[in-house]
GROMACS .gro file of C-alpha atoms in nm:
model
  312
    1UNK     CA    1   5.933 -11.388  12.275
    2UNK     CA    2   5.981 -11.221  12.575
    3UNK     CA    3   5.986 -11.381  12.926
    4UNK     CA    4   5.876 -11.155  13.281
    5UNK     CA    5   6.007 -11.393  13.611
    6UNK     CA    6   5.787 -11.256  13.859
    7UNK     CA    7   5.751 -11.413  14.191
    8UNK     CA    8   5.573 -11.383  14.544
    9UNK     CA    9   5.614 -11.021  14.669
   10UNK     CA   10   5.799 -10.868  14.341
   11UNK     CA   11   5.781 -10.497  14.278
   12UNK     CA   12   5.552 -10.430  14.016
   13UNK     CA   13   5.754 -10.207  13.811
   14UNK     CA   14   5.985 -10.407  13.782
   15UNK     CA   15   5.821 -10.595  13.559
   16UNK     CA   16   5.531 -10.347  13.385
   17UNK     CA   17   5.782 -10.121  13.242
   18UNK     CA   18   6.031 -10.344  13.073
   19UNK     CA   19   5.690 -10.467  12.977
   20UNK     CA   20   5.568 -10.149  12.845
   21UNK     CA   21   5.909 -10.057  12.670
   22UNK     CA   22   5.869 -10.434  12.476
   23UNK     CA   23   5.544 -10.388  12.338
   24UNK     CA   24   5.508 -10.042  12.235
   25UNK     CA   25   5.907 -10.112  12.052
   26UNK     CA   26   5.759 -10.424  11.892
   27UNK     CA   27   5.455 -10.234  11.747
   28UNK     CA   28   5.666  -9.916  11.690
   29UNK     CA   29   5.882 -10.208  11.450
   30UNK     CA   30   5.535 -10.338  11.254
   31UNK     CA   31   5.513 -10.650  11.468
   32UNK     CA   32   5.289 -10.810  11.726
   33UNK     CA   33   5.400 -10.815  12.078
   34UNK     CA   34   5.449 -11.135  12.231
   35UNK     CA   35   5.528 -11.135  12.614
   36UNK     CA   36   5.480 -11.421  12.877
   37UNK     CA   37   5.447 -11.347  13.241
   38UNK     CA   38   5.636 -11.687  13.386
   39UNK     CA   39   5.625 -11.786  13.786
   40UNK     CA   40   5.729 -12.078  13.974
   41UNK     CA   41   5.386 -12.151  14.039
   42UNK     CA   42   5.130 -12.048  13.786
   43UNK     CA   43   4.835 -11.846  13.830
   44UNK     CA   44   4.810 -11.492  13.972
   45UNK     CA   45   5.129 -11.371  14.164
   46UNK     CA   46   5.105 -11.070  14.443
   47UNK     CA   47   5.304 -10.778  14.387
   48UNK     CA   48   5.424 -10.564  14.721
   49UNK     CA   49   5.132 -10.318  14.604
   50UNK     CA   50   4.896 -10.591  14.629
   51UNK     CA   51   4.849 -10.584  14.220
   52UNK     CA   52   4.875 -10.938  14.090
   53UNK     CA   53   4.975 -11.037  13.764
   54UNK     CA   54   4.876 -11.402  13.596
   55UNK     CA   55   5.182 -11.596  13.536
   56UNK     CA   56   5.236 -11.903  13.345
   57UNK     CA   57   5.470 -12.178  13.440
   58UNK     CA   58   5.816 -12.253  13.330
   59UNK     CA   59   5.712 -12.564  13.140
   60UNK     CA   60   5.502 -12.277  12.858
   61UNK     CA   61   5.858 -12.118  12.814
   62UNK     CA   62   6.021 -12.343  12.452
   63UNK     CA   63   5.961 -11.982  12.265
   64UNK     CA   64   6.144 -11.740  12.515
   65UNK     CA   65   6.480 -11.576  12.382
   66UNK     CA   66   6.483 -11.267  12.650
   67UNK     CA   67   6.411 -11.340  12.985
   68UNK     CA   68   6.391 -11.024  13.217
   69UNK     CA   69   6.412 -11.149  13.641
   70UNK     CA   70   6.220 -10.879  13.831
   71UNK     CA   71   6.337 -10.783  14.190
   72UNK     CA   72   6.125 -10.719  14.506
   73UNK     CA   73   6.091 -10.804  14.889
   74UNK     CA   74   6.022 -11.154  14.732
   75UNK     CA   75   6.355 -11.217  14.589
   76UNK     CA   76   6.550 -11.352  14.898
   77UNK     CA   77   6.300 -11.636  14.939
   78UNK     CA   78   6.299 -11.680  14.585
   79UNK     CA   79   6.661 -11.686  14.557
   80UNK     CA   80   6.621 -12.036  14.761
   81UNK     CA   81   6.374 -12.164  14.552
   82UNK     CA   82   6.537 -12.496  14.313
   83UNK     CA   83   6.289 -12.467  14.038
   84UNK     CA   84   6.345 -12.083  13.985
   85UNK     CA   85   6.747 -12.104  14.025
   86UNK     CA   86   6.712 -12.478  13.756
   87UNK     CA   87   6.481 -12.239  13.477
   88UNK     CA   88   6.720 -11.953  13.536
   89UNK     CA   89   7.044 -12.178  13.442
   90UNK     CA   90   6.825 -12.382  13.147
   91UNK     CA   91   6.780 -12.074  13.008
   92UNK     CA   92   7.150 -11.981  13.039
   93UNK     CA   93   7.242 -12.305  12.898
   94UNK     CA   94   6.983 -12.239  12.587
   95UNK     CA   95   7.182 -11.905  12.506
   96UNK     CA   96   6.891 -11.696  12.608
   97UNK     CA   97   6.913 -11.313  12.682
   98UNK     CA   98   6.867 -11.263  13.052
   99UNK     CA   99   6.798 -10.931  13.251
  100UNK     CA  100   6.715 -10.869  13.620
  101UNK     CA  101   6.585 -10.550  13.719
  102UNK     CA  102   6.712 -10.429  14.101
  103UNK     CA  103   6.747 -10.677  14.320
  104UNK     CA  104   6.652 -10.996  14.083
  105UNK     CA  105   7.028 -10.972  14.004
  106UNK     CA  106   7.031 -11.156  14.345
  107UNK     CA  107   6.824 -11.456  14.161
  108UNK     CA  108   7.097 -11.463  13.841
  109UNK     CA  109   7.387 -11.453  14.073
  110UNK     CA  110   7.257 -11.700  14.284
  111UNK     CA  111   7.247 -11.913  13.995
  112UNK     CA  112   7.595 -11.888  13.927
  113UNK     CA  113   7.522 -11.746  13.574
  114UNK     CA  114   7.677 -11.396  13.692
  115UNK     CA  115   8.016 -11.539  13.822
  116UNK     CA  116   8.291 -11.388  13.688
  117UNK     CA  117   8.109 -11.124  13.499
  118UNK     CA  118   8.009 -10.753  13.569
  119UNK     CA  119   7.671 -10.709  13.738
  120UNK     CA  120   7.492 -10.415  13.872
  121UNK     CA  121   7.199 -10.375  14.155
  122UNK     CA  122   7.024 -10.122  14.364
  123UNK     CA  123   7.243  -9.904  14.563
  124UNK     CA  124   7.073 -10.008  14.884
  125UNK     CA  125   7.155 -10.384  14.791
  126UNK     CA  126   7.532 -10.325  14.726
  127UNK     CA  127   7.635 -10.437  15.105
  128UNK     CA  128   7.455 -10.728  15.099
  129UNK     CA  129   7.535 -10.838  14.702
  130UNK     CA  130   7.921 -10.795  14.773
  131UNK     CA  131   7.900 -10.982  15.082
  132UNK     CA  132   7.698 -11.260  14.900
  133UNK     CA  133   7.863 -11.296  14.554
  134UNK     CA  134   8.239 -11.231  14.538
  135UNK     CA  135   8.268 -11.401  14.223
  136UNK     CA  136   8.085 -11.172  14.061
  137UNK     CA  137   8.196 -10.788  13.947
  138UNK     CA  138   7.980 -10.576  14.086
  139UNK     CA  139   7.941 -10.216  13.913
  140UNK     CA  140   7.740 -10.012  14.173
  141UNK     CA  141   7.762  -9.704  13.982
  142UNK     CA  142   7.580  -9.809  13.672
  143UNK     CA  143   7.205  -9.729  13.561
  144UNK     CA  144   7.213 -10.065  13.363
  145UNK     CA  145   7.535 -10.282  13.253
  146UNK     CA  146   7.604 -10.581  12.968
  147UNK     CA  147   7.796 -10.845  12.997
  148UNK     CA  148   7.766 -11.064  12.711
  149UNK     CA  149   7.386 -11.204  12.677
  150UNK     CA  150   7.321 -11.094  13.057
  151UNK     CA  151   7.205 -10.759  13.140
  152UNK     CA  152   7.155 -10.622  13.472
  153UNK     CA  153   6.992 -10.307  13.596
  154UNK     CA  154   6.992 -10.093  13.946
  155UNK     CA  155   6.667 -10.023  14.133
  156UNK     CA  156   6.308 -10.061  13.977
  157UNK     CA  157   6.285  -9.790  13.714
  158UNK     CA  158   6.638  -9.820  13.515
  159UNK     CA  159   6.450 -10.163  13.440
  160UNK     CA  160   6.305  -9.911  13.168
  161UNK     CA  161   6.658  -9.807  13.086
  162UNK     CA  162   6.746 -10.140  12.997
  163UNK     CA  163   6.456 -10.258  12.835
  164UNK     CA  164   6.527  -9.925  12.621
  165UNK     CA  165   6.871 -10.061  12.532
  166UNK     CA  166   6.770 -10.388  12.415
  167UNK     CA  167   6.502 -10.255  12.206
  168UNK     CA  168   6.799 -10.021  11.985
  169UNK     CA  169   6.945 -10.372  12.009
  170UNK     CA  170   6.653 -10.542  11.853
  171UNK     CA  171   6.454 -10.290  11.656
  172UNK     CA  172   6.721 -10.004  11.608
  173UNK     CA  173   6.791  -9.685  11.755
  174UNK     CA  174   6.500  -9.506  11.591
  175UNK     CA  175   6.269  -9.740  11.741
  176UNK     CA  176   6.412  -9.688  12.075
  177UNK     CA  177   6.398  -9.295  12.044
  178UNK     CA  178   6.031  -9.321  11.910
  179UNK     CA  179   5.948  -9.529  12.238
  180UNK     CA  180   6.109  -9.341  12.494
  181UNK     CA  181   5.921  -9.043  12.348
  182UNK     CA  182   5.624  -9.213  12.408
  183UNK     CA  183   5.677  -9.306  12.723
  184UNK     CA  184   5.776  -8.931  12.792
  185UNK     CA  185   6.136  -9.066  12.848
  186UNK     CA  186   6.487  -9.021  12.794
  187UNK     CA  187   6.591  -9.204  12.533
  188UNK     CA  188   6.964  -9.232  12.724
  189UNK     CA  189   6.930  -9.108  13.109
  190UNK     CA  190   7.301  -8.942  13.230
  191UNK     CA  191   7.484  -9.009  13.537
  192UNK     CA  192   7.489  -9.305  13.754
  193UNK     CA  193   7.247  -9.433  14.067
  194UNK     CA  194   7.548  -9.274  14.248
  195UNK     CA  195   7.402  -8.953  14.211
  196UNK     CA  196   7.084  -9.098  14.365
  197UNK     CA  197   7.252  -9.280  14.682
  198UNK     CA  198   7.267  -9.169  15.005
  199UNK     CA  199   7.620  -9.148  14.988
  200UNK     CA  200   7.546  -8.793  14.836
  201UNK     CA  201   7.478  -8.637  15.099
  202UNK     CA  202   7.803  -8.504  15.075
  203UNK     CA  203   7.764  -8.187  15.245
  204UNK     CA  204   7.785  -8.388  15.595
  205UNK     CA  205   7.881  -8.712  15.496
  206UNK     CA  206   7.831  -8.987  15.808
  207UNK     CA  207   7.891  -9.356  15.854
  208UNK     CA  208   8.277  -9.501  15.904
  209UNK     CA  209   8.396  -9.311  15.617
  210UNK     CA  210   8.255  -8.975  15.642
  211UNK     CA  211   8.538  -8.828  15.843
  212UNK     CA  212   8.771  -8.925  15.521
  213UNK     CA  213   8.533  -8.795  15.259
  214UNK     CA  214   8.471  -8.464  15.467
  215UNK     CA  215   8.873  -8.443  15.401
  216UNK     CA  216   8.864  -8.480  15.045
  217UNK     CA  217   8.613  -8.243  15.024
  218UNK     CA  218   8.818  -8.002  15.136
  219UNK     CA  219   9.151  -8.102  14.951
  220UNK     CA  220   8.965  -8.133  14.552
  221UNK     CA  221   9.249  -7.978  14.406
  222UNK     CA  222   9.508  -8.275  14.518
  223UNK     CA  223   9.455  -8.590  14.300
  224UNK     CA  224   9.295  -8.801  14.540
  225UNK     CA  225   9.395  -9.126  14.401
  226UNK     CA  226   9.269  -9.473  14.526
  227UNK     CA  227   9.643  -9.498  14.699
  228UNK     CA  228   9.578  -9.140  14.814
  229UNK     CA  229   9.236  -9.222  15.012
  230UNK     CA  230   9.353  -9.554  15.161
  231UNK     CA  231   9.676  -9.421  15.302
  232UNK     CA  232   9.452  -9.132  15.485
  233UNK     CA  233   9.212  -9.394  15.547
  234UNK     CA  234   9.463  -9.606  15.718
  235UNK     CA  235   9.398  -9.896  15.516
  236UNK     CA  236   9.521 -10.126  15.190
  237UNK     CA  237   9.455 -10.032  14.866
  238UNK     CA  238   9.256 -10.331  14.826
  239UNK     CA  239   9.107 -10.373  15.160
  240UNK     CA  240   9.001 -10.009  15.118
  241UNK     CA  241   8.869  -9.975  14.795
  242UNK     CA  242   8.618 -10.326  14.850
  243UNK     CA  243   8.505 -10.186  15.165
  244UNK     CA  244   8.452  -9.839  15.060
  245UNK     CA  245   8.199  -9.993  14.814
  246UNK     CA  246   8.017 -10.186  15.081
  247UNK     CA  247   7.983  -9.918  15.332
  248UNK     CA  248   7.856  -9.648  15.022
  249UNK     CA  249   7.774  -9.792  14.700
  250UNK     CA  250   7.980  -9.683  14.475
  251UNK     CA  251   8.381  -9.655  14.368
  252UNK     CA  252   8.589  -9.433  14.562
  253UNK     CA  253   8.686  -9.271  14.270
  254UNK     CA  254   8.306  -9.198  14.142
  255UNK     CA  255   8.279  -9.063  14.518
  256UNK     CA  256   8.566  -8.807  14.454
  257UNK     CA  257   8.407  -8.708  14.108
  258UNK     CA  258   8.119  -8.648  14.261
  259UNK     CA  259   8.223  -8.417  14.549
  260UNK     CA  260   8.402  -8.228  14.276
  261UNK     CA  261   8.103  -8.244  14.066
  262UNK     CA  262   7.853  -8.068  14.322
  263UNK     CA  263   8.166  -7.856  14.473
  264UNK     CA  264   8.211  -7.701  14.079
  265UNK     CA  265   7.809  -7.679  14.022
  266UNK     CA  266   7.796  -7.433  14.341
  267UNK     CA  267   8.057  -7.235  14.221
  268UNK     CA  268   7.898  -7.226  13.871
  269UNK     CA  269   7.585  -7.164  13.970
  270UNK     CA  270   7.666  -6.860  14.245
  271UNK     CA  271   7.948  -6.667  14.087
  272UNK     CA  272   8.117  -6.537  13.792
  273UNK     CA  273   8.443  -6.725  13.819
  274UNK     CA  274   8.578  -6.837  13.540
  275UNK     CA  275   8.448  -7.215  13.427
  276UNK     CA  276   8.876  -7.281  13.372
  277UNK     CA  277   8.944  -7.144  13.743
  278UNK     CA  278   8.692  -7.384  13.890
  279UNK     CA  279   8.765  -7.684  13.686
  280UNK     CA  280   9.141  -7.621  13.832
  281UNK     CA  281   9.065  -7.550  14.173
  282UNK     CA  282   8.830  -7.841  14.184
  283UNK     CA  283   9.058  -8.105  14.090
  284UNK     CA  284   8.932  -8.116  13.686
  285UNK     CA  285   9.217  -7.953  13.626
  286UNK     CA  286   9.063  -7.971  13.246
  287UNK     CA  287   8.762  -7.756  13.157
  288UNK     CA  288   8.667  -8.026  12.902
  289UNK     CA  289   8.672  -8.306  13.164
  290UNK     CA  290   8.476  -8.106  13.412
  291UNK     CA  291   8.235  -8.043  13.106
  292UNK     CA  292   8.203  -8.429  13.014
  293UNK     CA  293   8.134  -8.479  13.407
  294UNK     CA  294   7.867  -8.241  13.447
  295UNK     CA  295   7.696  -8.393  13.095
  296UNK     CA  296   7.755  -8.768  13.289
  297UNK     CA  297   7.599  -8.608  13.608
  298UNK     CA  298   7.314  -8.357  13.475
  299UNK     CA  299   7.340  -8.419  13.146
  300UNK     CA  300   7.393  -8.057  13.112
  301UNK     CA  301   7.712  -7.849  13.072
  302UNK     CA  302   7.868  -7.609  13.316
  303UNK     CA  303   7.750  -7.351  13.104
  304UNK     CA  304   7.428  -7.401  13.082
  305UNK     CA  305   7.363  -7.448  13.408
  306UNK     CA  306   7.518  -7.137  13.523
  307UNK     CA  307   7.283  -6.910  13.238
  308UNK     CA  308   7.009  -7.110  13.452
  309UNK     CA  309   7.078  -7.027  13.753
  310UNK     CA  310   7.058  -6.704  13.638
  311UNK     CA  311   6.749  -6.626  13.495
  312UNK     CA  312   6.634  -6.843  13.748
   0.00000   0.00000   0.00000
C-alpha cells in the first residue's frame, strides 16, 4: 500500500502525481490500486491552491510499505510538528520505503532518517537545507536520488520522476514506459534541476560569485578544477566548494559543465565549426564527452541539434 503525508498548506502536486504514476502502474501490472492519503489530523487538508484532499490518520497506516512526504509552504510548521516527525521515524524503524517530493525532504531530514545519507531538494531550498542539515549529503543537482529505502526528489513535478522509478522498481520497466506514455511523459527526463536554476543565467551571472563564473566563462578551455575556482575565488577548497552550493544550487563543477554546455550549443547551433574544434575549445576536450553532456543536458546530441537549428 501506498502512503501520501500531506499536511496544512502542501502543494498539491506534490502529492496527485506520485499519486497518478501509482495507480495507473498498479493497473497497468493487473492489480488494484491501493493508496491512503495520511495527515496529522484527519479529515480534509488545504492545499496552497485551496484544493483539499481527505486524509486519514496515522493510526489507519499497519498496511503502508511506501510512504511518499509531500512538500509545500506547510512544511516548515510541519517540520515542528512531534506526531508527524514520531510516524516519519516508525515508519523508518518498520523498514518502509520513504520519498519526499521538494521540500518534504525538510520533514525526513528533520527526522534524522536522512543523516548521513544523500538527499536532494528544490533548488530554491538548497541555502536553507545546507544550513539546516549538515549531516546530511545534499545532491542539488539531481532530478530524484536513492539512498537505500529513502528516495528524495527536487521541486514538485520530479515527484513524477520518482514515482516513475519506483514503479520499474515494483512493476518493471515495461510498466514504467507504458505509464509515462500515458501520462504523455518521459519515461527517463535528462539533465539535472541545474539546468532549471537561476544560477543559469549564465550569460550575466550576479550574486557573490558571478564575478568568478563570468571568468570561467571566458577561460572554458583551462580545466577549471575545484582547486582551480577556489584559488581565483580566494578561498579553501572546502570552504569554497560548500559555499558555492549555498549561494547557487548546485556543484561547482556541474556549474563549469554547464557554461561549457550552453557556450558549445551556441557554437553548434550558429556555425559550421567542426563538433571536435568546439568540444576542444570548450574545455570537452573529447567530442564523445561533450556528446554524453549535451544527451545529460537536452537529451539530444550536438548533432542533432545543430541539423535543427537549421531547418529551423
Amino acid at each position: 500500500m501506498i502512503g501520501i503525508l500531506v499536511f496544512p498548506d502542501f502543494q498539491l502536486l506534490d502529492a496527485a502525481g506520485p499519486i497518478s504514476v501509482f495507480e495507473i502502474a498498479t493497473r497497468l501490472s493487473g492489480a488494484s490500486p491501493s493508496i491512503r492519503v495520511l495527515a496529522a489530523n484527519p479529515g480534509p487538508v488545504r492545499s496552497t491552491s485551496g484544493v483539499e484532499m481527505v486524509a486519514r490518520g496515522f493510526k489507519r497506516s499497519g498496511a503502508i510499505s511506501t510512504l511518499v512526504v509531500a512538500g509545500g509552504e506547510g512544511v516548515d510548521a510541519v517540520a515542528r510538528c512531534d506526531r508527524t516527525l514520531t510516524f516519519v521515524r516508525g515508519m523508518a524503524k518498520r523498514g518502509v520505503r520513504l520519498a519526499s517530493v521538494c521540500s518534504g525532504a525538510f520533514i525526513l531530514a528533520e527526522a534524522g532518517v536522512l543523516d548521513g545519507r544523500q538527499a536532494t531538494t528544490h533548488w530554491q531550498r538548497t541555502r536553507q537545507f545546507l544550513a539546516s542539515y549538515p549531516r546530511v549529503k545534499l545532491e542539488p543537482d539531481r532530478i530524484f536520488v536513492r539512498d537505500g529505502n529513502i528516495w528524495s526528489s527536487a521541486g514538485i513535478s520530479a515527484g513524477i520522476d520518482l514515482a516513475l522509478a519506483m514503479a520499474a522498481e515494483d512493476f518493471g520497466d515495461d510498466v514504467a514506459q507504458k505509464t509515462a506514455r500515458q501520462l504523455v511523459l518521459y519515461h527517463r527526463r535528462s539533465g539535472g534541476q541545474s539546468q532549471f536554476s537561476s544560477l543559469l543565467e549564465l550569460k550575466a551571472p550576479s550574486g557573490r560569485f558571478g564575478p568568478l563564473l563570468s571568468w570561467a566563462r571566458e577561460h572554458l578551455d583551462a580545466p577549471l578544477t575545484v582547486e582551480d575556482l577556489a584559488e581565483q575565488a580566494g578561498m579553501s577548497s572546502r570552504h569554497f566548494a560548500r559555499a558555492f552550493i549555498a549561494e547557487t544550487g548546485t556543484t561547482p563543477s556541474k556549474a563549469v559543465e554547464r557554461l561549457r554546455i550552453e557556450v558549445a550549443r551556441q557554437r553548434v547551433q550558429s556555425s559550421s565549426e567542426a563538433i571536435e574544434r568546439v568540444a576542444q575549445s570548450t574545455g570537452f576536450r573529447d567530442p564523445e564527452r561533450m556528446r554524453r553532456a549535451f544527451i545529460r543536458a537536452f537529451g539530444q546530441p550536438p548533432q542533432s541539434l545543430r541539423r535543427a537549428a537549421r531547418a529551423g
